[in-house]
Amino acid sequence: MQFQYENSFDIKKKIDNSKIAILPVGAVEAHGPHLPLGTDNLLAERLAEKLAKRVNGLVLPTLPYGQVWSLRNFPGSINITNDSIISFLVDIGESLYHQGFTTFAMVNGHLGNGTALKEAARVLYETCPDMRVFYFFYPGMNKAASEVRETKTAHNTYFHACEIETSYMLYLVPEYTDMEKAITDIPDIPAHADVTPTSWEEFTDSAVLGDAKLATEEKGKYIVDIALDNMVKLINDSLGRV
Amino acid sequence: MQFQYENSFDIKKKIDNSKIAILPVGAVEAHGPHLPLGTDNLLAERLAEKLAKRVNGLVLPTLPYGQVWSLRNFPGSINITNDSIISFLVDIGESLYHQGFTTFAMVNGHLGNGTALKEAARVLYETCPDMRVFYFFYPGMNKAASEVRETKTAHNTYFHACEIETSYMLYLVPEYTDMEKAITDIPDIPAHADVTPTSWEEFTDSAVLGDAKLATEEKGKYIVDIALDNMVKLINDSLGRV
Amino acid sequence: MQFQYENSFDIKKKIDNSKIAILPVGAVEAHGPHLPLGTDNLLAERLAEKLAKRVNGLVLPTLPYGQVWSLRNFPGSINITNDSIISFLVDIGESLYHQGFTTFAMVNGHLGNGTALKEAARVLYETCPDMRVFYFFYPGMNKAASEVRETKTAHNTYFHACEIETSYMLYLVPEYTDMEKAITDIPDIPAHADVTPTSWEEFTDSAVLGDAKLATEEKGKYIVDIALDNMVKLINDSLGRV
Amino acid sequence: MQFQYENSFDIKKKIDNSKIAILPVGAVEAHGPHLPLGTDNLLAERLAEKLAKRVNGLVLPTLPYGQVWSLRNFPGSINITNDSIISFLVDIGESLYHQGFTTFAMVNGHLGNGTALKEAARVLYETCPDMRVFYFFYPGMNKAASEVRETKTAHNTYFHACEIETSYMLYLVPEYTDMEKAITDIPDIPAHADVTPTSWEEFTDSAVLGDAKLATEEKGKYIVDIALDNMVKLINDSLGRV
Amino acid sequence: MQFQYENSFDIKKKIDNSKIAILPVGAVEAHGPHLPLGTDNLLAERLAEKLAKRVNGLVLPTLPYGQVWSLRNFPGSINITNDSIISFLVDIGESLYHQGFTTFAMVNGHLGNGTALKEAARVLYETCPDMRVFYFFYPGMNKAASEVRETKTAHNTYFHACEIETSYMLYLVPEYTDMEKAITDIPDIPAHADVTPTSWEEFTDSAVLGDAKLATEEKGKYIVDIALDNMVKLINDSLGRV
Amino acid sequence: MQFQYENSFDIKKKIDNSKIAILPVGAVEAHGPHLPLGTDNLLAERLAEKLAKRVNGLVLPTLPYGQVWSLRNFPGSINITNDSIISFLVDIGESLYHQGFTTFAMVNGHLGNGTALKEAARVLYETCPDMRVFYFFYPGMNKAASEVRETKTAHNTYFHACEIETSYMLYLVPEYTDMEKAITDIPDIPAHADVTPTSWEEFTDSAVLGDAKLATEEKGKYIVDIALDNMVKLINDSLGRV
């Protein structure tokens, strides 16, 4: 259920029945020629909807901007600082707590937001002691992706606009995925990218980190459904639901 | 054109052709029984689309949370502090400037955001000297509204979920406007509400400030089209367009 | 009574008898050739004194600097950021609360301070729950001014060094008002001044927005006394005084 | 010359002729039974006026609140945090620089403001490279005071409402000095007051640190005139004036 | 070479000859019964010394406190917020840049500092454009550790006071490693530890994550020397050294 | 006892037995040709150890960077802002309080840290009400130094790398004191150094403020032991120990 389409007279009861707020968090960022700038927003939204159905949650409007420092110089990227994201999320979380929610699940579609979401969750841990805050980024996807991928990963933590993320799009947002434009562009990510600030234009022109042509809906479904199951289980476990 | 559905390869040229970024800014806030919590988001989005067509602008994803201090205790309201909004908007604006935009027009659907938008614009005035920043809130609406309204306004600056705002919804977002639930609830706003912090639950249970039953699509169209014309003219004038 | 001329041994009892602190807040800002840079300070001080007599309040030393962004480039203007003003006022308010005051009335002589005073009041609303905080800027003056003014207003919210403000000075601070230097300078304020950051040098050389020559003590007295009555009533009402 | 009584049309030329801005900075703080809460404001103002005459400076409106942490619990004290004072002073300084001043002399009447003034001056040292910023607190007074005092000082750096400060008042602000109420109250300041946060109510009920009865106008004049001479010399030296 | 033991007269030439500053960053944190609270400080120091010899760097005094949120409730842990660490490191970095260094290598001994170090490096990337900033945490250790470990890792990113870290200590700081107290304590880290704030006392009493008894100097040497080689190579590559 | 060499299993009991945490705070700063950059760190450490023995305290790892604004342009100086130091110290203090300490004694080896330490102590005074926080800088040294010094002091509050500080080093850290390089360099500190931001390169090339050649271990021991006795007494008095 989309929170913002409800009215104020009915929402109190619905909050009481659910108590679970789900916030998609994404980004506006270059994703190659075949995926839109809003890829991470769209993925987060669709995934949040699936999660909401499974756990009886309410889906909040998407926070559609994120921290894209590494790709900030690519056409179309809009970069938000961690501090701004943290403050904004803390405000949202504290309002949700005030409104009676006991679970606040952030469904993150963009790896670069990870730091901000974790920090915000720790702040809320202190200020909203009775609310559980989750920061989900496809939990369990690493193992699942390793099972289906045909090419090896370009980096041990990053993945971007590649076989994997494009597969997510084919499964969740096919209408904005243009496989005819998909490319293969396997960069040679320098070792220093992990230990010193490194803008991605240093090693890629396309922002694609791999072989997007190998993406399939099936791969996407396989990984995303595992991540979804994991999110469902994590929420249910935290609530003592069987 | 929706910015986030474009891809990074094509967007550079489109930015160069337009140079006008349009950001809808709204809120999640109680709007009575007949309008959704996301009313201000929906209005800002629809209005931004109309504006984009008229001035060849690119519509950014909506910033869907705002400062709703006065209604923060009503069911469903999510309140963001001015500081958080300002920081977030400044980050967006600086990225747009870096991307080559020369006009950044914020289309605001929520009066309470006014302070934050103006402050953000002043910061950007210093840091992005060649970019014009607008904070639009239905420019010219006061005069236009006075011409069509059948009831007098409950307050000289506020209007909320009333004859006027409901008319906007009937024109711009009829599918989320439920006139069967519309009510008449004319509050007696105390004089101190203008001079001391005053939560609205002090004078209204519904968050409706007037007679929503009198709303019509025509009234909405009349006012909104004037506001739209004004925005178009303000942007064109700033660009020296005839 | 001027707070700062009292001594520490006597003040405790006087605070207990009054419990109302009145803070004049002004600015140092260009006010044309006939009014001094400290116009807003002087007006706030004199008005605060009148208010104190009526409600048995204690007048604090004037905070004599304000946010004058729009006129910051005019000779003599000193501009303080909103953030600095807010922090300073919050500190004052919290000390007053600690000292036993239950009413903190800011008498503001400068429209541009409005944002900062309102924000400070909202912070104090949370931190000083039993203290009422007012931010007064000539409450009720719009209607009163419309009754006596001979020229129409240059702008629907601004007024500056014009028929109206000069009249206030003739009533409250005649010794610093030089009518021989008063001028008529009706600017054409561009429409964009309401929707994008606009320095006033863009549309006025004098900083006078109207016909200062038409100012009279009578007009000033008429409006100011209404504003004063309103302030008295607002304070008395909040205290349950008849 | 009092800056705020000048008008905007004349001030440009006067700034050009002087280029020296003098800001009195004081406090609202308990000063025993015989001196007013605003003692430090009044002293700073009178001293600033004398300094202005000697160096052809312009006197700004007094910043009448300061950091009075140690005495914050005494009746009538109003405490501002260092951070708030620093921000406020930096804003003033940057405006003065923008207005064409090349010397910004803060005449401080309250020892507790020392930290904030020094910090503000260091910030301005970076942002206003061509402006000299002074933070004066009776320069040279220690030696001069030791020559005239009849009682030994209660503390090696503090002095408060005592023989010395009361003498300043008798010289500079006699109309607000009530020697009939002057008392002798020599506290035993514990050694830990220099090495751990110590509220003064721990060792004094009166806030008087010494024998105020021994104050005389002559002592005040002797010390203050030396401090004044020193300030004049420091400013003149910095300007290369003989 | 230890920077702080040099004197100011000689250091200028030595900085010119080296231009590489190496900062050990550690933490004070519970590390089980067999390792000291300062384990991460000691490891970072010893490793920094080895690195300095290899690249001709100057070793700065250790920053001996870090972000230990997860273990903050264990006896002896001292937790610093990310914001405090970032500010402190940025100040250090800017001073080093001012002193003429062109490489600033942070040798981090505590995983939890990773976020702060990366953020600080990004700030310095903007403010010190000609200085390369590294944040090293045993680069390449994951692969190397997988080759020598006898037990599987308790978590895919954490390791703590276990077979691996104890081996580091046996190699680098044997004098503070007490293998007689080493324990085996393999916790069952709950899945939610990766997606919601989780204090470690929830799943371990000892803070040991594995079998410390299996630690050997050889294992430590094998991994640490690989990490050291990687750091040397990363620095040399950035300087264009063969 | 050095805190960081203890392990987590034993430390709880040791904290309970002591409850006194001692933090050396120093700086990296030019100290002439005969003393190392880390002079203030080394002095603080050695002094902290002596203090710990006398009062049964636990010595924390040294915070080895401080505010050295005045000497920031000398070779080897590393300058930290007051704000960064304050935040860092407050975090340490709050963790100590959480760990059960009731006394937090900062042993400061660098005068320039005084402002930051005092501010941090005041913050902790509010947040950790049952913990006593000391900021020690050789308490009582002024009198003691005046008794043994052969040359008069270059400044009434500063002393640096001179007869006095070098004597401290000869007593506490002789192994890093090179008397063969000691010089006599008595600067003429301009009067304005006390009233306007003044970098020390304006009046000294060596950073030595006096005659280091006259330093002796005996002078150092005389003053330092008095300071030590004073610290011991201040701590014992605060605990009600006889």
JSON list of N, CA and C in Angstrom, two decimals, chain B residues 150-198:
[
{"chain": "B", "resi": 150, "resn": "GLU", "atom": "N", "xyz": [-15.79, 31.27, -3.24]},
{"chain": "B", "resi": 150, "resn": "GLU", "atom": "CA", "xyz": [-17.15, 31.60, -2.79]},
{"chain": "B", "resi": 150, "resn": "GLU", "atom": "C", "xyz": [-17.19, 31.84, -1.28]},
{"chain": "B", "resi": 151, "resn": "THR", "atom": "N", "xyz": [-16.23, 31.28, -0.59]},
{"chain": "B", "resi": 151, "resn": "THR", "atom": "CA", "xyz": [-16.15, 31.54, 0.86]},
{"chain": "B", "resi": 151, "resn": "THR", "atom": "C", "xyz": [-14.91, 32.37, 1.12]},
{"chain": "B", "resi": 152, "resn": "LYS", "atom": "N", "xyz": [-14.96, 33.10, 2.17]},
{"chain": "B", "resi": 152, "resn": "LYS", "atom": "CA", "xyz": [-13.76, 33.89, 2.46]},
{"chain": "B", "resi": 152, "resn": "LYS", "atom": "C", "xyz": [-12.68, 32.97, 3.04]},
{"chain": "B", "resi": 153, "resn": "THR", "atom": "N", "xyz": [-11.46, 33.42, 2.89]},
{"chain": "B", "resi": 153, "resn": "THR", "atom": "CA", "xyz": [-10.35, 32.60, 3.32]},
{"chain": "B", "resi": 153, "resn": "THR", "atom": "C", "xyz": [-10.28, 32.55, 4.85]},
{"chain": "B", "resi": 154, "resn": "ALA", "atom": "N", "xyz": [-9.89, 31.40, 5.36]},
{"chain": "B", "resi": 154, "resn": "ALA", "atom": "CA", "xyz": [-9.80, 31.23, 6.81]},
{"chain": "B", "resi": 154, "resn": "ALA", "atom": "C", "xyz": [-8.62, 31.99, 7.39]},
{"chain": "B", "resi": 155, "resn": "HIS", "atom": "N", "xyz": [-7.65, 32.28, 6.57]},
{"chain": "B", "resi": 155, "resn": "HIS", "atom": "CA", "xyz": [-6.44, 32.95, 7.04]},
{"chain": "B", "resi": 155, "resn": "HIS", "atom": "C", "xyz": [-5.85, 33.72, 5.87]},
{"chain": "B", "resi": 156, "resn": "ASN", "atom": "N", "xyz": [-5.15, 34.79, 6.18]},
{"chain": "B", "resi": 156, "resn": "ASN", "atom": "CA", "xyz": [-4.68, 35.60, 5.06]},
{"chain": "B", "resi": 156, "resn": "ASN", "atom": "C", "xyz": [-3.49, 35.02, 4.31]},
{"chain": "B", "resi": 157, "resn": "THR", "atom": "N", "xyz": [-2.78, 34.09, 4.88]},
{"chain": "B", "resi": 157, "resn": "THR", "atom": "CA", "xyz": [-1.75, 33.42, 4.09]},
{"chain": "B", "resi": 157, "resn": "THR", "atom": "C", "xyz": [-1.95, 31.91, 3.95]},
{"chain": "B", "resi": 158, "resn": "TYR", "atom": "N", "xyz": [-2.44, 31.25, 4.98]},
{"chain": "B", "resi": 158, "resn": "TYR", "atom": "CA", "xyz": [-2.66, 29.80, 4.87]},
{"chain": "B", "resi": 158, "resn": "TYR", "atom": "C", "xyz": [-3.87, 29.50, 4.00]},
{"chain": "B", "resi": 159, "resn": "PHE", "atom": "N", "xyz": [-3.81, 28.35, 3.35]},
{"chain": "B", "resi": 159, "resn": "PHE", "atom": "CA", "xyz": [-5.01, 27.72, 2.81]},
{"chain": "B", "resi": 159, "resn": "PHE", "atom": "C", "xyz": [-4.67, 26.24, 2.83]},
{"chain": "B", "resi": 160, "resn": "HIS", "atom": "N", "xyz": [-5.63, 25.39, 3.09]},
{"chain": "B", "resi": 160, "resn": "HIS", "atom": "CA", "xyz": [-5.26, 23.99, 3.28]},
{"chain": "B", "resi": 160, "resn": "HIS", "atom": "C", "xyz": [-6.46, 23.08, 3.12]},
{"chain": "B", "resi": 161, "resn": "ALA", "atom": "N", "xyz": [-6.39, 22.22, 2.13]},
{"chain": "B", "resi": 161, "resn": "ALA", "atom": "CA", "xyz": [-7.41, 21.18, 1.95]},
{"chain": "B", "resi": 161, "resn": "ALA", "atom": "C", "xyz": [-8.81, 21.76, 1.84]},
{"chain": "B", "resi": 162, "resn": "CYS", "atom": "N", "xyz": [-8.89, 22.97, 1.34]},
{"chain": "B", "resi": 162, "resn": "CYS", "atom": "CA", "xyz": [-10.11, 23.75, 1.35]},
{"chain": "B", "resi": 162, "resn": "CYS", "atom": "C", "xyz": [-10.68, 23.92, -0.06]},
{"chain": "B", "resi": 163, "resn": "GLU", "atom": "N", "xyz": [-11.56, 24.85, -0.19]},
{"chain": "B", "resi": 163, "resn": "GLU", "atom": "CA", "xyz": [-12.14, 25.14, -1.50]},
{"chain": "B", "resi": 163, "resn": "GLU", "atom": "C", "xyz": [-11.04, 25.31, -2.56]},
{"chain": "B", "resi": 164, "resn": "ILE", "atom": "N", "xyz": [-10.01, 26.01, -2.20]},
{"chain": "B", "resi": 164, "resn": "ILE", "atom": "CA", "xyz": [-8.97, 26.31, -3.19]},
{"chain": "B", "resi": 164, "resn": "ILE", "atom": "C", "xyz": [-8.09, 25.10, -3.48]},
{"chain": "B", "resi": 165, "resn": "GLU", "atom": "N", "xyz": [-7.48, 24.54, -2.47]},
{"chain": "B", "resi": 165, "resn": "GLU", "atom": "CA", "xyz": [-6.55, 23.44, -2.73]},
{"chain": "B", "resi": 165, "resn": "GLU", "atom": "C", "xyz": [-7.28, 22.23, -3.31]},
{"chain": "B", "resi": 166, "resn": "THR", "atom": "N", "xyz": [-8.48, 22.01, -2.86]},
{"chain": "B", "resi": 166, "resn": "THR", "atom": "CA", "xyz": [-9.24, 20.89, -3.42]},
{"chain": "B", "resi": 166, "resn": "THR", "atom": "C", "xyz": [-9.56, 21.15, -4.90]},
{"chain": "B", "resi": 167, "resn": "SER", "atom": "N", "xyz": [-9.78, 22.39, -5.23]},
{"chain": "B", "resi": 167, "resn": "SER", "atom": "CA", "xyz": [-10.00, 22.73, -6.65]},
{"chain": "B", "resi": 167, "resn": "SER", "atom": "C", "xyz": [-8.74, 22.44, -7.46]},
{"chain": "B", "resi": 168, "resn": "TYR", "atom": "N", "xyz": [-7.58, 22.74, -6.90]},
{"chain": "B", "resi": 168, "resn": "TYR", "atom": "CA", "xyz": [-6.33, 22.40, -7.60]},
{"chain": "B", "resi": 168, "resn": "TYR", "atom": "C", "xyz": [-6.29, 20.89, -7.88]},
{"chain": "B", "resi": 169, "resn": "MET", "atom": "N", "xyz": [-6.67, 20.14, -6.87]},
{"chain": "B", "resi": 169, "resn": "MET", "atom": "CA", "xyz": [-6.62, 18.69, -7.02]},
{"chain": "B", "resi": 169, "resn": "MET", "atom": "C", "xyz": [-7.61, 18.22, -8.09]},
{"chain": "B", "resi": 170, "resn": "LEU", "atom": "N", "xyz": [-8.81, 18.80, -8.09]},
{"chain": "B", "resi": 170, "resn": "LEU", "atom": "CA", "xyz": [-9.80, 18.38, -9.08]},
{"chain": "B", "resi": 170, "resn": "LEU", "atom": "C", "xyz": [-9.31, 18.66, -10.50]},
{"chain": "B", "resi": 171, "resn": "TYR", "atom": "N", "xyz": [-8.54, 19.70, -10.63]},
{"chain": "B", "resi": 171, "resn": "TYR", "atom": "CA", "xyz": [-8.00, 20.02, -11.95]},
{"chain": "B", "resi": 171, "resn": "TYR", "atom": "C", "xyz": [-6.79, 19.16, -12.29]},
{"chain": "B", "resi": 172, "resn": "LEU", "atom": "N", "xyz": [-5.86, 19.05, -11.33]},
{"chain": "B", "resi": 172, "resn": "LEU", "atom": "CA", "xyz": [-4.58, 18.41, -11.65]},
{"chain": "B", "resi": 172, "resn": "LEU", "atom": "C", "xyz": [-4.51, 16.92, -11.31]},
{"chain": "B", "resi": 173, "resn": "VAL", "atom": "N", "xyz": [-5.20, 16.52, -10.25]},
{"chain": "B", "resi": 173, "resn": "VAL", "atom": "CA", "xyz": [-5.07, 15.12, -9.77]},
{"chain": "B", "resi": 173, "resn": "VAL", "atom": "C", "xyz": [-6.45, 14.58, -9.39]},
{"chain": "B", "resi": 174, "resn": "PRO", "atom": "N", "xyz": [-7.39, 14.62, -10.30]},
{"chain": "B", "resi": 174, "resn": "PRO", "atom": "CA", "xyz": [-8.76, 14.21, -9.93]},
{"chain": "B", "resi": 174, "resn": "PRO", "atom": "C", "xyz": [-8.84, 12.77, -9.43]},
{"chain": "B", "resi": 175, "resn": "GLU", "atom": "N", "xyz": [-7.97, 11.93, -9.95]},
{"chain": "B", "resi": 175, "resn": "GLU", "atom": "CA", "xyz": [-8.08, 10.51, -9.57]},
{"chain": "B", "resi": 175, "resn": "GLU", "atom": "C", "xyz": [-7.78, 10.26, -8.09]},
{"chain": "B", "resi": 176, "resn": "TYR", "atom": "N", "xyz": [-7.17, 11.20, -7.43]},
{"chain": "B", "resi": 176, "resn": "TYR", "atom": "CA", "xyz": [-6.93, 11.02, -6.00]},
{"chain": "B", "resi": 176, "resn": "TYR", "atom": "C", "xyz": [-7.73, 12.02, -5.16]},
{"chain": "B", "resi": 177, "resn": "THR", "atom": "N", "xyz": [-8.82, 12.51, -5.72]},
{"chain": "B", "resi": 177, "resn": "THR", "atom": "CA", "xyz": [-9.67, 13.46, -5.00]},
{"chain": "B", "resi": 177, "resn": "THR", "atom": "C", "xyz": [-11.04, 12.82, -4.84]},
{"chain": "B", "resi": 178, "resn": "ASP", "atom": "N", "xyz": [-11.46, 12.73, -3.61]},
{"chain": "B", "resi": 178, "resn": "ASP", "atom": "CA", "xyz": [-12.72, 12.02, -3.34]},
{"chain": "B", "resi": 178, "resn": "ASP", "atom": "C", "xyz": [-13.75, 13.02, -2.81]},
{"chain": "B", "resi": 179, "resn": "MET", "atom": "N", "xyz": [-14.48, 13.64, -3.72]},
{"chain": "B", "resi": 179, "resn": "MET", "atom": "CA", "xyz": [-15.41, 14.70, -3.32]},
{"chain": "B", "resi": 179, "resn": "MET", "atom": "C", "xyz": [-16.53, 14.17, -2.44]},
{"chain": "B", "resi": 180, "resn": "GLU", "atom": "N", "xyz": [-16.76, 12.90, -2.48]},
{"chain": "B", "resi": 180, "resn": "GLU", "atom": "CA", "xyz": [-17.82, 12.35, -1.61]},
{"chain": "B", "resi": 180, "resn": "GLU", "atom": "C", "xyz": [-17.44, 12.48, -0.14]},
{"chain": "B", "resi": 181, "resn": "LYS", "atom": "N", "xyz": [-16.17, 12.53, 0.10]},
{"chain": "B", "resi": 181, "resn": "LYS", "atom": "CA", "xyz": [-15.71, 12.67, 1.49]},
{"chain": "B", "resi": 181, "resn": "LYS", "atom": "C", "xyz": [-15.42, 14.12, 1.88]},
{"chain": "B", "resi": 182, "resn": "ALA", "atom": "N", "xyz": [-15.55, 15.01, 0.91]},
{"chain": "B", "resi": 182, "resn": "ALA", "atom": "CA", "xyz": [-15.21, 16.42, 1.18]},
{"chain": "B", "resi": 182, "resn": "ALA", "atom": "C", "xyz": [-16.12, 16.98, 2.28]},
{"chain": "B", "resi": 183, "resn": "ILE", "atom": "N", "xyz": [-15.55, 17.82, 3.11]},
{"chain": "B", "resi": 183, "resn": "ILE", "atom": "CA", "xyz": [-16.30, 18.38, 4.23]},
{"chain": "B", "resi": 183, "resn": "ILE", "atom": "C", "xyz": [-16.17, 19.90, 4.28]},
{"chain": "B", "resi": 184, "resn": "THR", "atom": "N", "xyz": [-17.02, 20.47, 5.08]},
{"chain": "B", "resi": 184, "resn": "THR", "atom": "CA", "xyz": [-16.92, 21.90, 5.40]},
{"chain": "B", "resi": 184, "resn": "THR", "atom": "C", "xyz": [-16.48, 22.00, 6.85]},
{"chain": "B", "resi": 185, "resn": "ASP", "atom": "N", "xyz": [-15.36, 22.65, 7.05]},
{"chain": "B", "resi": 185, "resn": "ASP", "atom": "CA", "xyz": [-14.87, 22.76, 8.42]},
{"chain": "B", "resi": 185, "resn": "ASP", "atom": "C", "xyz": [-14.08, 24.06, 8.54]},
{"chain": "B", "resi": 186, "resn": "ILE", "atom": "N", "xyz": [-14.80, 25.10, 8.85]},
{"chain": "B", "resi": 186, "resn": "ILE", "atom": "CA", "xyz": [-14.18, 26.43, 8.89]},
{"chain": "B", "resi": 186, "resn": "ILE", "atom": "C", "xyz": [-13.72, 26.70, 10.31]},
{"chain": "B", "resi": 187, "resn": "PRO", "atom": "N", "xyz": [-12.42, 26.68, 10.52]},
{"chain": "B", "resi": 187, "resn": "PRO", "atom": "CA", "xyz": [-11.91, 26.83, 11.87]},
{"chain": "B", "resi": 187, "resn": "PRO", "atom": "C", "xyz": [-11.88, 28.29, 12.29]},
{"chain": "B", "resi": 188, "resn": "ASP", "atom": "N", "xyz": [-11.82, 28.48, 13.55]},
{"chain": "B", "resi": 188, "resn": "ASP", "atom": "CA", "xyz": [-11.60, 29.80, 14.11]},
{"chain": "B", "resi": 188, "resn": "ASP", "atom": "C", "xyz": [-10.12, 29.87, 14.50]},
{"chain": "B", "resi": 189, "resn": "ILE", "atom": "N", "xyz": [-9.32, 30.31, 13.56]},
{"chain": "B", "resi": 189, "resn": "ILE", "atom": "CA", "xyz": [-7.87, 30.33, 13.82]},
{"chain": "B", "resi": 189, "resn": "ILE", "atom": "C", "xyz": [-7.58, 31.46, 14.81]},
{"chain": "B", "resi": 190, "resn": "PRO", "atom": "N", "xyz": [-6.98, 31.13, 15.94]},
{"chain": "B", "resi": 190, "resn": "PRO", "atom": "CA", "xyz": [-6.75, 32.18, 16.94]},
{"chain": "B", "resi": 190, "resn": "PRO", "atom": "C", "xyz": [-5.69, 33.18, 16.44]},
{"chain": "B", "resi": 191, "resn": "ALA", "atom": "N", "xyz": [-5.83, 34.40, 16.89]},
{"chain": "B", "resi": 191, "resn": "ALA", "atom": "CA", "xyz": [-4.90, 35.46, 16.48]},
{"chain": "B", "resi": 191, "resn": "ALA", "atom": "C", "xyz": [-3.47, 35.09, 16.83]},
{"chain": "B", "resi": 192, "resn": "HIS", "atom": "N", "xyz": [-3.26, 34.38, 17.93]},
{"chain": "B", "resi": 192, "resn": "HIS", "atom": "CA", "xyz": [-1.88, 34.09, 18.34]},
{"chain": "B", "resi": 192, "resn": "HIS", "atom": "C", "xyz": [-1.17, 33.12, 17.39]},
{"chain": "B", "resi": 193, "resn": "ALA", "atom": "N", "xyz": [-1.90, 32.47, 16.51]},
{"chain": "B", "resi": 193, "resn": "ALA", "atom": "CA", "xyz": [-1.25, 31.53, 15.59]},
{"chain": "B", "resi": 193, "resn": "ALA", "atom": "C", "xyz": [-0.21, 32.22, 14.71]},
{"chain": "B", "resi": 194, "resn": "ASP", "atom": "N", "xyz": [-0.32, 33.52, 14.55]},
{"chain": "B", "resi": 194, "resn": "ASP", "atom": "CA", "xyz": [0.66, 34.25, 13.73]},
{"chain": "B", "resi": 194, "resn": "ASP", "atom": "C", "xyz": [1.86, 34.75, 14.51]},
{"chain": "B", "resi": 195, "resn": "VAL", "atom": "N", "xyz": [1.83, 34.63, 15.82]},
{"chain": "B", "resi": 195, "resn": "VAL", "atom": "CA", "xyz": [2.89, 35.26, 16.61]},
{"chain": "B", "resi": 195, "resn": "VAL", "atom": "C", "xyz": [3.52, 34.35, 17.66]},
{"chain": "B", "resi": 196, "resn": "THR", "atom": "N", "xyz": [3.08, 33.11, 17.70]},
{"chain": "B", "resi": 196, "resn": "THR", "atom": "CA", "xyz": [3.69, 32.16, 18.64]},
{"chain": "B", "resi": 196, "resn": "THR", "atom": "C", "xyz": [3.51, 30.77, 18.05]},
{"chain": "B", "resi": 197, "resn": "PRO", "atom": "N", "xyz": [4.45, 29.85, 18.27]},
{"chain": "B", "resi": 197, "resn": "PRO", "atom": "CA", "xyz": [4.31, 28.52, 17.69]},
{"chain": "B", "resi": 197, "resn": "PRO", "atom": "C", "xyz": [2.98, 27.88, 18.08]},
{"chain": "B", "resi": 198, "resn": "THR", "atom": "N", "xyz": [2.24, 27.46, 17.08]},
{"chain": "B", "resi": 198, "resn": "THR", "atom": "CA", "xyz": [0.88, 26.98, 17.30]},
{"chain": "B", "resi": 198, "resn": "THR", "atom": "C", "xyz": [0.63, 25.72, 16.48]}
]
